[in-house]
Structure formats: C-alpha cells, structure tokens
mmCIF file of C-alpha atoms in Angstrom:
data_model
loop_
_atom_site.group_PDB
_atom_site.id
_atom_site.type_symbol
_atom_site.label_atom_id
_atom_site.label_comp_id
_atom_site.label_asym_id
_atom_site.label_seq_id
_atom_site.Cartn_x
_atom_site.Cartn_y
_atom_site.Cartn_z
ATOM 1 C CA CYS B 1 -20.708 23.922 -8.237
ATOM 2 C CA ARG B 2 -18.804 25.446 -5.079
ATOM 3 C CA LEU B 3 -16.867 21.619 -5.059
ATOM 4 C CA LEU B 4 -15.673 22.002 -8.759
ATOM 5 C CA PRO B 5 -12.170 23.308 -9.880
ATOM 6 C CA THR B 6 -12.237 26.617 -10.611
ATOM 7 C CA ALA B 7 -12.551 28.070 -13.925
ATOM 8 C CA ASP B 8 -8.775 28.262 -14.991
ATOM 9 C CA GLU B 9 -7.826 25.105 -13.297
ATOM 10 C CA ALA B 10 -10.722 23.670 -15.296
ATOM 11 C CA THR B 11 -9.400 24.649 -18.231
ATOM 12 C CA THR B 12 -5.754 23.743 -18.292
ATOM 13 C CA LYS B 13 -3.862 22.540 -21.155
ATOM 14 C CA ASN B 14 -3.744 19.146 -19.019
ATOM 15 C CA ASN B 15 -7.212 19.093 -18.857
ATOM 16 C CA LYS B 16 -8.222 19.995 -22.267
ATOM 17 C CA LYS B 17 -5.906 16.997 -23.734
ATOM 18 C CA GLU B 18 -7.233 14.708 -21.499
ATOM 19 C CA LEU B 19 -11.239 15.432 -22.677
ATOM 20 C CA ALA B 20 -10.266 15.357 -25.661
ATOM 21 C CA ALA B 21 -8.675 11.869 -25.959
ATOM 22 C CA GLY B 22 -11.691 10.510 -24.235
ATOM 23 C CA GLY B 23 -11.657 11.310 -20.696
ATOM 24 C CA LEU B 24 -10.082 9.193 -18.052
ATOM 25 C CA ARG B 25 -7.884 6.217 -19.007
ATOM 26 C CA VAL B 26 -7.702 3.091 -16.995
ATOM 27 C CA LYS B 27 -3.975 1.519 -16.385
ATOM 28 C CA THR B 28 -4.087 -2.174 -14.975
ATOM 29 C CA PRO B 29 -1.301 -2.417 -12.812
ATOM 30 C CA ALA B 30 1.920 -5.621 -12.951
ATOM 31 C CA PRO B 31 1.517 -8.305 -10.412
ATOM 32 C CA LEU B 32 2.666 -6.899 -6.754
ATOM 33 C CA GLN B 33 6.123 -7.429 -5.366
ATOM 34 C CA THR B 34 7.557 -6.399 -1.863
ATOM 35 C CA LEU B 35 9.274 -3.283 -0.797
ATOM 36 C CA ALA B 36 10.217 -1.824 2.296
ATOM 37 C CA ARG B 37 11.729 1.166 3.862
ATOM 38 C CA THR B 38 15.710 1.381 4.523
ATOM 39 C CA PRO B 39 16.251 0.518 7.412
ATOM 40 C CA GLY B 40 13.387 -2.637 7.695
ATOM 41 C CA SER B 41 11.645 -5.735 7.174
ATOM 42 C CA LEU B 42 10.122 -6.554 4.013
ATOM 43 C CA SER B 43 5.918 -6.539 4.297
ATOM 44 C CA PRO B 44 4.667 -9.622 2.797
ATOM 45 C CA HIS B 45 1.577 -8.887 -0.109
ATOM 46 C CA HIS B 46 -0.020 -11.432 -2.164
ATOM 47 C CA PRO B 47 0.141 -10.718 -6.092
ATOM 48 C CA THR B 48 -3.054 -9.430 -7.196
ATOM 49 C CA ARG B 49 -3.645 -7.424 -9.950
ATOM 50 C CA ILE B 50 -6.246 -4.302 -9.679
ATOM 51 C CA SER B 51 -7.331 -1.866 -12.170
ATOM 52 C CA MET B 52 -7.518 2.056 -11.080
ATOM 53 C CA VAL B 53 -8.583 5.187 -12.843
ATOM 54 C CA ARG B 54 -6.286 8.272 -12.797
ATOM 55 C CA GLY B 55 -6.347 12.123 -14.616
ATOM 56 C CA SER B 56 -5.945 15.305 -13.145
ATOM 57 C CA VAL B 57 -9.648 16.258 -14.117
ATOM 58 C CA VAL B 58 -10.865 13.700 -11.007
ATOM 59 C CA ARG B 59 -8.061 14.956 -9.095
ATOM 60 C CA ARG B 60 -8.827 18.542 -9.321
ATOM 61 C CA ALA B 61 -12.339 18.192 -8.738
ATOM 62 C CA LEU B 62 -11.964 15.829 -5.579
ATOM 63 C CA LEU B 63 -9.030 18.522 -4.198
ATOM 64 C CA GLY B 64 -11.395 21.160 -4.773
ATOM 65 C CA ALA B 65 -14.230 19.345 -2.719
ATOM 66 C CA ALA B 66 -11.855 18.720 -0.182
ATOM 67 C CA VAL B 67 -10.937 22.436 -0.113
ATOM 68 C CA ALA B 68 -14.782 23.350 0.322
ATOM 69 C CA SER B 69 -14.970 21.082 2.777
ATOM 70 C CA THR B 70 -12.437 22.397 4.669
ATOM 71 C CA LEU B 71 -14.461 25.632 4.728
ATOM 72 C CA CYS B 72 -17.708 24.701 6.499
ATOM 73 C CA LEU B 73 -17.466 20.916 7.125
ATOM 74 C CA GLU B 74 -15.582 19.030 10.028
ATOM 75 C CA ALA B 75 -13.629 16.056 8.512
ATOM 76 C CA SER B 76 -13.439 12.936 10.466
ATOM 77 C CA LEU B 77 -9.586 12.631 10.578
ATOM 78 C CA ALA B 78 -8.510 9.948 12.647
ATOM 79 C CA PHE B 79 -4.687 11.144 13.370
ATOM 80 C CA ARG B 80 -2.323 9.655 15.770
ATOM 81 C CA THR B 81 0.399 11.206 17.074
ATOM 82 C CA PRO B 82 2.764 7.940 18.715
ATOM 83 C CA GLY B 83 6.332 9.609 17.345
ATOM 84 C CA VAL B 84 5.669 13.337 17.495
ATOM 85 C CA THR B 85 7.602 15.850 20.023
ATOM 86 C CA THR B 86 6.666 19.847 20.063
ATOM 87 C CA MET B 87 10.721 19.834 18.758
ATOM 88 C CA ALA B 88 10.734 17.220 15.857
ATOM 89 C CA LEU B 89 8.540 16.208 13.194
ATOM 90 C CA LYS B 90 7.070 12.781 12.860
ATOM 91 C CA GLY B 91 7.417 11.545 8.746
ATOM 92 C CA PHE B 92 8.747 12.928 6.142
ATOM 93 C CA GLY B 93 6.235 15.909 4.949
ATOM 94 C CA ALA B 94 8.535 18.865 4.565
ATOM 95 C CA GLY B 95 7.819 21.159 8.038
ATOM 96 C CA SER B 96 7.439 24.937 7.997
ATOM 97 C CA SER B 97 8.551 27.403 9.836
ATOM 98 C CA LYS B 98 6.907 30.064 8.768
ATOM 99 C CA LYS B 99 3.953 31.719 10.647
ATOM 100 C CA LYS B 100 0.568 29.614 10.013
ATOM 101 C CA SER B 101 -2.006 31.020 8.209
ATOM 102 C CA ASN B 102 -5.494 32.963 9.471
ATOM 103 C CA LYS B 103 -7.161 30.468 6.446
ATOM 104 C CA SER B 104 -9.819 28.387 7.833
ATOM 105 C CA LYS B 105 -9.223 24.320 8.679
ATOM 106 C CA SER B 106 -11.092 21.402 8.706
ATOM 107 C CA LYS B 107 -10.831 19.867 12.166
ATOM 108 C CA SER B 108 -11.837 16.286 13.737
ATOM 109 C CA LYS B 109 -14.296 16.159 16.384
ATOM 110 C CA SER B 110 -12.398 13.465 18.133
ATOM 111 C CA THR B 111 -8.608 14.581 18.271
ATOM 112 C CA GLU B 112 -8.718 18.025 17.645
ATOM 113 C CA VAL B 113 -6.359 17.960 14.684
ATOM 114 C CA PRO B 114 -6.994 20.467 12.305
ATOM 115 C CA PHE B 115 -5.639 20.150 8.700
ATOM 116 C CA LYS B 116 -5.831 21.821 5.322
ATOM 117 C CA ILE B 117 -5.672 20.502 1.870
ATOM 118 C CA ASP B 118 -2.356 22.050 0.191
ATOM 119 C CA ARG B 119 -3.419 23.216 -3.547
ATOM 120 C CA THR B 120 -0.251 25.844 -3.978
ATOM 121 C CA LYS B 121 1.110 26.004 -7.165
ATOM 122 C CA GLU B 122 4.185 24.014 -6.082
ATOM 123 C CA LEU B 123 1.840 21.135 -5.226
ATOM 124 C CA LEU B 124 -0.140 21.499 -8.147
ATOM 125 C CA SER B 125 3.015 21.243 -10.509
ATOM 126 C CA PHE B 126 4.475 18.080 -8.581
ATOM 127 C CA TYR B 127 0.720 16.685 -9.402
ATOM 128 C CA ASP B 128 1.158 17.624 -12.762
ATOM 129 C CA TYR B 129 4.303 15.759 -12.852
ATOM 130 C CA LEU B 130 3.052 12.663 -11.488
ATOM 131 C CA ASP B 131 -0.079 12.474 -14.122
ATOM 132 C CA MET B 132 2.471 13.093 -16.969
ATOM 133 C CA LYS B 133 4.299 10.013 -15.632
ATOM 134 C CA GLY B 134 1.004 7.930 -15.080
ATOM 135 C CA SER B 135 0.819 7.549 -11.631
ATOM 136 C CA SER B 136 -2.391 6.827 -9.798
ATOM 137 C CA TYR B 137 -3.825 8.883 -6.531
ATOM 138 C CA ASP B 138 -6.887 10.326 -6.829
ATOM 139 C CA LYS B 139 -8.382 9.011 -3.590
ATOM 140 C CA VAL B 140 -5.583 11.088 -1.724
ATOM 141 C CA GLY B 141 -4.278 14.594 -1.605
ATOM 142 C CA ILE B 142 -1.641 16.222 0.261
ATOM 143 C CA ALA B 143 -2.547 18.251 3.247
ATOM 144 C CA THR B 144 -0.720 20.298 6.175
ATOM 145 C CA PHE B 145 -1.755 19.153 9.707
ATOM 146 C CA ASP B 146 -1.629 21.718 12.691
ATOM 147 C CA VAL B 147 0.175 19.528 15.178
ATOM 148 C CA GLY B 148 2.031 22.524 17.107
ATOM 149 C CA PHE B 149 3.683 22.826 13.798
ATOM 150 C CA ASP B 150 2.767 22.691 10.286
ATOM 151 C CA LEU B 151 2.594 18.666 9.477
ATOM 152 C CA ARG B 152 2.771 17.864 6.094
ATOM 153 C CA GLY B 153 1.239 14.604 4.811
ATOM 154 C CA VAL B 154 -1.318 12.601 3.211
ATOM 155 C CA VAL B 155 -4.999 12.750 3.713
ATOM 156 C CA ALA B 156 -8.113 10.458 2.205
ATOM 157 C CA LEU B 157 -10.330 12.694 0.160
ATOM 158 C CA LYS B 158 -12.736 9.832 0.025
ATOM 159 C CA ASP B 159 -13.535 6.673 2.111
ATOM 160 C CA ILE B 160 -11.277 3.900 1.147
ATOM 161 C CA LYS B 161 -11.661 0.508 1.485
ATOM 162 C CA LYS B 162 -9.299 -2.374 2.552
ATOM 163 C CA GLY B 163 -7.227 -3.715 -0.499
ATOM 164 C CA ASP B 164 -7.569 -0.618 -2.381
ATOM 165 C CA THR B 165 -4.671 0.789 -3.911
ATOM 166 C CA ILE B 166 -4.200 4.340 -2.276
ATOM 167 C CA ILE B 167 -1.188 5.391 -4.099
ATOM 168 C CA SER B 168 0.242 3.807 -7.427
ATOM 169 C CA ILE B 169 3.847 5.742 -8.491
ATOM 170 C CA PRO B 170 5.312 4.015 -12.091
ATOM 171 C CA ALA B 171 8.862 2.898 -11.406
ATOM 172 C CA PRO B 172 10.302 5.230 -13.892
ATOM 173 C CA ALA B 173 8.805 8.162 -12.086
ATOM 174 C CA ALA B 174 11.206 7.556 -8.940
ATOM 175 C CA VAL B 175 14.679 8.563 -8.252
ATOM 176 C CA ASP B 176 16.641 5.720 -8.707
ATOM 177 C CA LEU B 177 19.529 5.894 -6.716
ATOM 178 C CA GLY B 178 21.620 3.009 -7.344
ATOM 179 C CA THR B 179 22.134 -0.114 -5.088
ATOM 180 C CA ASP B 180 24.989 0.856 -2.364
ATOM 181 C CA SER B 181 23.594 -0.113 0.286
ATOM 182 C CA THR B 182 26.806 0.270 2.988
ATOM 183 C CA ASP B 183 27.340 3.932 2.761
ATOM 184 C CA PRO B 184 24.476 6.732 2.126
ATOM 185 C CA THR B 185 26.932 8.944 1.243
ATOM 186 C CA GLY B 186 27.439 7.245 -2.133
ATOM 187 C CA PRO B 187 23.816 7.751 -2.902
ATOM 188 C CA ALA B 188 23.904 11.233 -1.487
ATOM 189 C CA MET B 189 26.004 12.150 -4.445
ATOM 190 C CA THR B 190 23.634 10.917 -6.585
ATOM 191 C CA LEU B 191 20.972 12.916 -5.714
ATOM 192 C CA LEU B 192 23.268 16.023 -5.324
ATOM 193 C CA ARG B 193 23.936 15.262 -8.645
ATOM 194 C CA ALA B 194 20.198 14.468 -10.138
ATOM 195 C CA MET B 195 19.166 17.797 -8.451
ATOM 196 C CA ARG B 196 21.881 20.026 -10.080
ATOM 197 C CA ARG B 197 21.119 18.224 -13.693
ATOM 198 C CA ALA B 198 17.382 18.909 -13.154
ATOM 199 C CA GLU B 199 17.878 22.595 -11.758
ATOM 200 C CA GLU B 200 20.138 23.383 -14.713
ATOM 201 C CA LYS B 201 17.742 22.500 -17.688
ATOM 202 C CA GLN B 202 14.590 23.230 -15.502
ATOM 203 C CA THR B 203 12.867 19.358 -15.724
ATOM 204 C CA PRO B 204 9.643 18.986 -14.401
ATOM 205 C CA LEU B 205 11.316 16.377 -11.578
ATOM 206 C CA MET B 206 12.099 19.608 -9.950
ATOM 207 C CA SER B 207 8.612 20.066 -8.830
ATOM 208 C CA TYR B 208 9.101 17.159 -6.498
ATOM 209 C CA PHE B 209 12.787 17.787 -5.755
ATOM 210 C CA ARG B 210 11.263 21.471 -4.397
ATOM 211 C CA LEU B 211 9.170 19.750 -1.813
ATOM 212 C CA LEU B 212 12.018 18.127 0.133
ATOM 213 C CA PRO B 213 12.782 19.422 3.504
ATOM 214 C CA ALA B 214 14.645 22.285 3.613
ATOM 215 C CA LYS B 215 17.857 22.321 5.155
ATOM 216 C CA ASP B 216 16.870 24.551 7.560
ATOM 217 C CA SER B 217 13.615 22.847 8.238
ATOM 218 C CA ASN B 218 12.294 21.700 11.334
ATOM 219 C CA ASP B 219 12.694 18.082 10.079
ATOM 220 C CA VAL B 220 16.237 19.012 9.923
ATOM 221 C CA LEU B 221 16.447 20.267 13.082
ATOM 222 C CA GLY B 222 15.363 16.588 14.962
ATOM 223 C CA ALA B 223 17.950 14.761 13.526
ATOM 224 C CA THR B 224 21.222 13.979 14.922
ATOM 225 C CA ASP B 225 23.605 14.729 11.286
ATOM 226 C CA PHE B 226 22.938 18.763 12.251
ATOM 227 C CA TRP B 227 23.348 18.779 16.036
ATOM 228 C CA PRO B 228 26.556 20.256 17.388
ATOM 229 C CA ASP B 229 28.979 18.171 18.603
ATOM 230 C CA ASN B 230 28.648 18.964 22.231
ATOM 231 C CA ALA B 231 25.310 17.903 22.232
ATOM 232 C CA LEU B 232 26.084 14.118 21.140
ATOM 233 C CA ASP B 233 27.893 13.880 24.727
ATOM 234 C CA ALA B 234 24.543 13.650 26.731
ATOM 235 C CA PRO B 235 24.115 10.431 28.514
ATOM 236 C CA GLY B 236 22.566 7.639 27.307
ATOM 237 C CA LEU B 237 23.328 8.702 23.424
ATOM 238 C CA GLU B 238 26.791 6.793 23.128
ATOM 239 C CA GLU B 239 26.054 4.518 20.167
ATOM 240 C CA ILE B 240 24.202 7.386 18.480
ATOM 241 C CA ALA B 241 26.961 9.682 18.864
ATOM 242 C CA THR B 242 29.164 7.234 17.569
ATOM 243 C CA GLU B 243 27.278 6.387 14.444
ATOM 244 C CA THR B 244 26.783 10.054 13.765
ATOM 245 C CA ARG B 245 30.388 11.148 13.813
ATOM 246 C CA GLN B 246 30.808 8.139 11.565
ATOM 247 C CA ARG B 247 28.779 9.459 8.887
ATOM 248 C CA ARG B 248 29.827 12.866 9.436
ATOM 249 C CA GLN B 249 33.404 11.159 8.696
ATOM 250 C CA ARG B 250 32.238 9.623 5.556
ATOM 251 C CA VAL B 251 30.628 12.630 4.173
ATOM 252 C CA ALA B 252 34.027 14.510 4.700
ATOM 253 C CA SER B 253 36.070 11.495 2.736
ATOM 254 C CA ARG B 254 33.213 11.562 0.325
ATOM 255 C CA LEU B 255 33.609 15.076 -0.517
ATOM 256 C CA GLU B 256 37.470 14.603 -0.662
ATOM 257 C CA GLN B 257 37.193 12.009 -3.323
ATOM 258 C CA GLU B 258 34.395 13.574 -5.270
ATOM 259 C CA GLY B 259 33.274 17.076 -3.782
ATOM 260 C CA GLU B 260 31.970 18.527 -7.450
ATOM 261 C CA GLY B 261 31.587 21.675 -6.024
ATOM 262 C CA PHE B 262 28.975 20.880 -3.486
ATOM 263 C CA THR B 263 29.633 21.499 0.181
ATOM 264 C CA GLN B 264 29.638 19.863 3.817
ATOM 265 C CA GLU B 265 26.410 20.961 4.359
ATOM 266 C CA ASP B 266 24.866 19.811 0.842
ATOM 267 C CA LEU B 267 26.099 16.401 1.213
ATOM 268 C CA THR B 268 25.279 15.962 5.128
ATOM 269 C CA TRP B 269 21.587 17.248 4.038
ATOM 270 C CA ALA B 270 21.331 15.011 1.105
ATOM 271 C CA THR B 271 22.830 11.837 3.403
ATOM 272 C CA TRP B 272 20.277 12.228 5.960
ATOM 273 C CA ILE B 273 17.625 12.110 3.151
ATOM 274 C CA ILE B 274 18.952 9.235 1.885
ATOM 275 C CA SER B 275 18.930 7.918 5.507
ATOM 276 C CA SER B 276 14.878 8.945 6.100
ATOM 277 C CA ARG B 277 13.042 8.905 2.743
ATOM 278 C CA VAL B 278 14.751 6.329 0.410
ATOM 279 C CA LEU B 279 13.074 2.754 0.490
ATOM 280 C CA THR B 280 14.381 -0.401 -1.114
ATOM 281 C CA VAL B 281 13.051 -2.311 -3.586
ATOM 282 C CA GLN B 282 13.586 -5.260 -5.763
ATOM 283 C CA GLY B 283 14.705 -4.697 -9.225
ATOM 284 C CA GLU B 284 15.497 -6.238 -12.388
ATOM 285 C CA LEU B 285 17.019 -9.887 -11.649
ATOM 286 C CA GLY B 286 16.848 -9.339 -7.981
ATOM 287 C CA GLN B 287 18.739 -6.484 -7.629
ATOM 288 C CA GLU B 288 17.713 -4.584 -4.463
ATOM 289 C CA ARG B 289 17.479 -0.629 -5.825
ATOM 290 C CA LYS B 290 17.685 2.263 -3.279
ATOM 291 C CA LEU B 291 14.498 4.630 -4.446
ATOM 292 C CA LEU B 292 13.181 8.120 -3.599
ATOM 293 C CA ILE B 293 9.139 7.947 -4.729
ATOM 294 C CA PRO B 294 7.543 10.773 -4.809
ATOM 295 C CA PHE B 295 4.353 11.045 -2.697
ATOM 296 C CA ILE B 296 4.363 8.140 -1.326
ATOM 297 C CA ASP B 297 7.923 9.683 0.559
ATOM 298 C CA MET B 298 5.006 11.996 2.159
ATOM 299 C CA CYS B 299 3.622 9.166 4.088
ATOM 300 C CA ASN B 300 4.257 9.915 7.990
ATOM 301 C CA HIS B 301 5.251 6.990 10.049
ATOM 302 C CA GLU B 302 2.661 5.310 12.166
ATOM 303 C CA ARG B 303 3.999 2.424 14.235
ATOM 304 C CA GLY B 304 1.756 -0.848 13.770
ATOM 305 C CA SER B 305 -0.084 1.243 10.614
ATOM 306 C CA ALA B 306 -1.905 -1.434 8.355
ATOM 307 C CA GLN B 307 -1.183 -0.225 4.913
ATOM 308 C CA ILE B 308 1.722 -2.181 2.643
ATOM 309 C CA LEU B 309 3.911 -1.030 0.052
ATOM 310 C CA SER B 310 4.356 -3.160 -2.580
ATOM 311 C CA GLY B 311 5.909 -2.886 -6.440
ATOM 312 C CA ARG B 312 9.026 -3.669 -8.236
ATOM 313 C CA ALA B 313 11.614 -1.370 -9.258
ATOM 314 C CA THR B 314 11.231 -2.815 -13.188
ATOM 315 C CA GLY B 315 11.086 -0.568 -16.473
ATOM 316 C CA ASP B 316 7.022 -1.315 -16.043
ATOM 317 C CA GLY B 317 6.722 -1.845 -12.375
ATOM 318 C CA ARG B 318 4.565 -0.024 -10.033
ATOM 319 C CA LEU B 319 5.312 1.148 -6.706
ATOM 320 C CA LYS B 320 2.422 1.232 -4.116
ATOM 321 C CA VAL B 321 0.630 1.931 -0.950
ATOM 322 C CA ILE B 322 -2.282 -0.605 -0.445
ATOM 323 C CA ALA B 323 -4.584 -0.057 2.232
ATOM 324 C CA GLY B 324 -4.380 -2.896 5.628
ATOM 325 C CA LYS B 325 -8.091 -1.660 6.695
ATOM 326 C CA ASN B 326 -10.948 0.722 5.775
ATOM 327 C CA ILE B 327 -10.089 4.832 5.899
ATOM 328 C CA LYS B 328 -11.994 7.209 6.338
ATOM 329 C CA GLU B 329 -12.226 10.218 3.983
ATOM 330 C CA GLY B 330 -10.523 12.954 6.069
ATOM 331 C CA GLU B 331 -7.891 10.253 8.125
ATOM 332 C CA GLN B 332 -4.420 10.651 7.420
ATOM 333 C CA VAL B 333 -2.609 7.916 5.444
ATOM 334 C CA THR B 334 0.384 6.998 6.977
ATOM 335 C CA ILE B 335 3.064 3.991 6.842
ATOM 336 C CA THR B 336 5.444 2.109 9.229
ATOM 337 C CA TYR B 337 9.056 3.592 9.275
ATOM 338 C CA GLY B 338 11.085 0.757 9.810
ATOM 339 C CA GLY B 339 10.332 -2.783 11.117
ATOM 340 C CA PRO B 340 8.768 -3.973 14.355
ATOM 341 C CA ASN B 341 12.336 -3.895 15.844
ATOM 342 C CA THR B 342 13.086 -0.784 15.303
ATOM 343 C CA GLY B 343 14.004 1.871 18.434
ATOM 344 C CA ASN B 344 14.131 5.258 19.143
ATOM 345 C CA ASP B 345 17.941 5.410 18.510
ATOM 346 C CA ARG B 346 17.229 4.865 14.920
ATOM 347 C CA PHE B 347 14.189 7.095 14.836
ATOM 348 C CA MET B 348 16.442 9.989 16.376
ATOM 349 C CA GLN B 349 19.421 9.297 13.858
ATOM 350 C CA ASP B 350 18.034 8.786 10.682
ATOM 351 C CA TYR B 351 14.630 10.342 11.004
ATOM 352 C CA GLY B 352 14.609 13.272 13.295
ATOM 353 C CA PHE B 353 11.754 12.531 15.765
ATOM 354 C CA LEU B 354 10.813 10.428 18.425
ATOM 355 C CA ASP B 355 8.420 7.511 18.771
ATOM 356 C CA ARG B 356 6.141 7.826 21.777
ATOM 357 C CA SER B 357 4.947 4.250 22.045
ATOM 358 C CA ALA B 358 6.891 2.627 24.729
ATOM 359 C CA VAL B 359 8.178 -0.282 22.211
ATOM 360 C CA ALA B 360 9.902 2.070 20.499
ATOM 361 C CA TYR B 361 12.028 2.659 23.782
ATOM 362 C CA ASP B 362 11.890 -1.228 25.215
ATOM 363 C CA ASN B 363 13.899 -1.801 21.331
ATOM 364 C CA VAL B 364 16.542 0.216 22.623
ATOM 365 C CA ILE B 365 17.413 -1.509 25.213
ATOM 366 C CA SER B 366 16.449 -5.178 24.697
ATOM 367 C CA SER B 367 19.718 -6.042 23.371
ATOM 368 C CA MET B 368 21.638 -4.452 27.102
ATOM 369 C CA ASP B 369 22.544 -7.220 29.658
ATOM 370 C CA GLU B 370 21.703 -6.460 33.619
ATOM 371 C CA ALA B 371 24.864 -4.770 33.771
ATOM 372 C CA THR B 372 24.931 -2.526 31.165
ATOM 373 C CA ARG B 373 21.172 -1.311 32.129
ATOM 374 C CA GLY B 374 22.176 -0.697 35.725
ATOM 375 C CA ALA B 375 25.316 1.655 34.675
ATOM 376 C CA LEU B 376 22.734 3.357 31.888
ATOM 377 C CA GLU B 377 20.068 3.886 34.834
ATOM 378 C CA GLY B 378 22.124 5.377 37.278
ATOM 379 C CA THR B 379 24.068 7.687 34.232
ATOM 380 C CA LEU B 380 20.441 8.733 33.036
ATOM 381 C CA LYS B 381 19.196 9.437 36.596
ATOM 382 C CA VAL B 382 21.585 11.775 37.204
ATOM 383 C CA ALA B 383 21.189 13.742 33.988
ATOM 384 C CA THR B 384 17.572 13.687 34.098
ATOM 385 C CA GLU B 385 17.868 15.397 37.310
ATOM 386 C CA ALA B 386 19.796 18.625 36.073
ATOM 387 C CA ALA B 387 17.934 21.479 34.778
ATOM 388 C CA ALA B 388 16.551 20.674 30.748
ATOM 389 C CA GLY B 389 17.655 22.680 28.216
ATOM 390 C CA SER B 390 15.637 24.952 26.156
ATOM 391 C CA SER B 391 17.271 24.208 22.363
ATOM 392 C CA VAL B 392 15.977 21.062 20.206
ATOM 393 C CA PRO B 393 19.146 18.887 20.782
ATOM 394 C CA GLU B 394 18.460 19.264 24.199
ATOM 395 C CA SER B 395 14.741 19.187 24.077
ATOM 396 C CA VAL B 396 14.778 15.802 22.076
ATOM 397 C CA THR B 397 17.604 14.108 24.072
ATOM 398 C CA ARG B 398 15.363 15.013 27.482
ATOM 399 C CA GLU B 399 12.734 13.147 26.247
ATOM 400 C CA TYR B 400 14.911 10.566 25.146
ATOM 401 C CA GLN B 401 16.476 10.020 28.326
ATOM 402 C CA LEU B 402 13.041 9.937 30.118
ATOM 403 C CA GLY B 403 11.450 7.447 27.774
ATOM 404 C CA LEU B 404 14.524 4.814 28.309
ATOM 405 C CA MET B 405 14.380 5.616 32.427
ATOM 406 C CA ARG B 406 10.559 4.027 31.793
ATOM 407 C CA ALA B 407 11.686 1.712 29.387
ATOM 408 C CA LEU B 408 14.122 0.583 32.169
ATOM 409 C CA GLU B 409 11.554 0.247 34.923
ATOM 410 C CA ARG B 410 9.511 -1.880 32.607
ATOM 411 C CA ALA B 411 12.401 -4.123 31.888
ATOM 412 C CA ARG B 412 12.814 -4.379 36.368
ATOM 413 C CA ARG B 413 9.281 -5.731 36.420
#
C-alpha cells in the first residue's frame, strides 16, 4: 500500500473517467519512420508495430512506487556524465539554482549519483497534458539528478527491454514550428507567439512551456548566446564567436521586422531553445518539420547512446524513443544530440555544455590543416598558462581550451 498513489491522486477526475470507461486503453502506433535532432544525422530504424498501454492510473502508481523506493532503497542508476562540466548543464532538463532539498534521495551504488523522482504539481499537470493527448510513457518518469547541481532528466521506473518503446508522443502533441531551416529566429518567433497564446488562454500546453529552461537558469549560462561580448574573444573561440555574433545580428534584424512587443532577451532565449531542443521530423509529402516534442526533449545527452528516435510528423503519426539496449530500473534514459561528427564547438554554442569525450574535441580540429593546428596550439598554450577566471564563460572556455590542447597532442601522435 505504501507504493500506491495518495488517496487524493487516486481519485482525481482523470482516473475516475478512465476507470469508468473500462480501465486502460491500448494504442497501436503507425509504422515507424526516422526523426533526428537538429543538427545531426538520421538514425535508421526498421518499421515495426508495437502495442502499448497508457493511462494516468498506471503512471501515477509507478511514480508512487518510485517515490517510495527513493525513501528506502538504493536504485541501480547507470548514469554516466561524459559531457557535464560543473558550470554547464548536459542536456535538455532545466537546471535549478534553488537551494537543494533535504529530502531523501535514491543513490547509485556504482557511481554515487543520487536522484529523486519529480512529483511536483507542475510536473503532474504536464503528465495530465500528455495523457489528454494520448501519449504513452508508463516505463519512465522525470527525475532530478544530483551531479553537483540539479539536472532534470528521464529515469526508468522499471526494467526496459531492447526494442521496447520507451516514450510515444502523438505528433499533434508536439509544438510545430514550421519548416524554416536556415534561420532559427523564424521558428523562435513562432514559439514566442505560441507561448503568448497559450498563456493568454491558459491552455493545457502551458504545462509544457512552464518546464522549458528559464532565462536565468544554469542551462542558459553555458550557451555562448548569453555571454558578454568580450568573453567571445578568447583564443580558440574564433569560429564560435563569429557564428554567435551572426546569430545576434539575426535576432536584432528579426525584431526590427516583426518585434510584436518581444524583447531582445525574449528572442535570444527562444532562438537558443530552437537550437538546443528542436527535432527535425519528416512530415507530410516529405517536408521536414521543426518540432518541440514534450517529454522526449527532456532526455539528456550521452555520446553513443543506444536509444533510437523514430516517428513522423503526420496527423496520426507518433514520435518515439525506442530502447536500443536493455535498461535497468533506475537508469537514466539518454539520447545522442547531433551526430557522430558533432564537436564541442557545436555543443558549447547550441546546447550550453561540453561533452568530455575525446572525440568531441577531436571533431573540432579534424578539418584543420597542419598550419592552422600549429597556430592554434601556440595561441592556446599562452592562454592556458594565464590565470583562470571564475565566471561561467571563463570556466567553460578554459575547459574547452584544455580539451583542444589534448586533441592537438593526440593528432601529433
């Protein structure tokens, strides 16, 4: 009984309706197609048909069980953090600058990374929105992982077998931001308008928008869009600085054309949301749609993650995360941002964190000729010998520079 939802939760209107209608409903999704995070390459997956169960009765019961387990059991949490710095988040989950709670937390025996299931009113409202749209996610929940700061992510609530559908979201539940793929400020304006309409009408979609990283969150601090201009002049950031300044110019130009009362801060934030969270999904007639997909966009990054993103942006399409390996209860469910050739220049600019794997730095210098590498190494040597600063841009830049130095050393060997 201790593992069941509270009495209040078990008698909500949604649960009563489901029980009156005969309990859980079974949905059979359409054949799978492929979707991929932008920027990045497509991940092939053979079409299949999988039946799955959904319903807030199961979801709340599983969450109740998971919360109870955090109070008395140690979960087997296989959570690796190759891309986390102490100053910048690794992934989509919104970080929190609030003081940490003293509540009991589950902890991994092997990595000692504690986490706690998120059962806040805000999150339960989000689950209700997903249920209303016909989503399926009974195997997982949203949790907060303690990696030196609070990192929101997706955790397995029970063992998941390879090939199982972990998350299935109907395409109409996603936020469709159009087909513009050249200038992220266009979809960003579409997002700001959608958020304004949702807030004015207090639609259920607001439960999702409230979970997006705030403008003053830790997620934002690591992204170069929000750095002071002089921080971009550090050695090794030349191309990053050029692209960041070009994006700032696009933001200013877009506001001049169609500001609609939005500020520079608003559009800069929304443009970063597009760069860091949007997935490009094939839609009707082969069009590639830019989508924000609730729940799926809360999966954090792990290079080489086995999970497969799949689906189509059609009226009856479903957008899914498929298990590419067996996942144990308590493990974090991750995906890979970008593709195998994505380097830390892109991670820093587009996502606001550094991937600590060696290949993420090797990819940055892979296209440089010997002369360029030699000049960069000399510049970085001088820069890294200087005293390190303590601000977020300075700390992230120093780690990036040291990572490039090690990549250059590997290239010489």
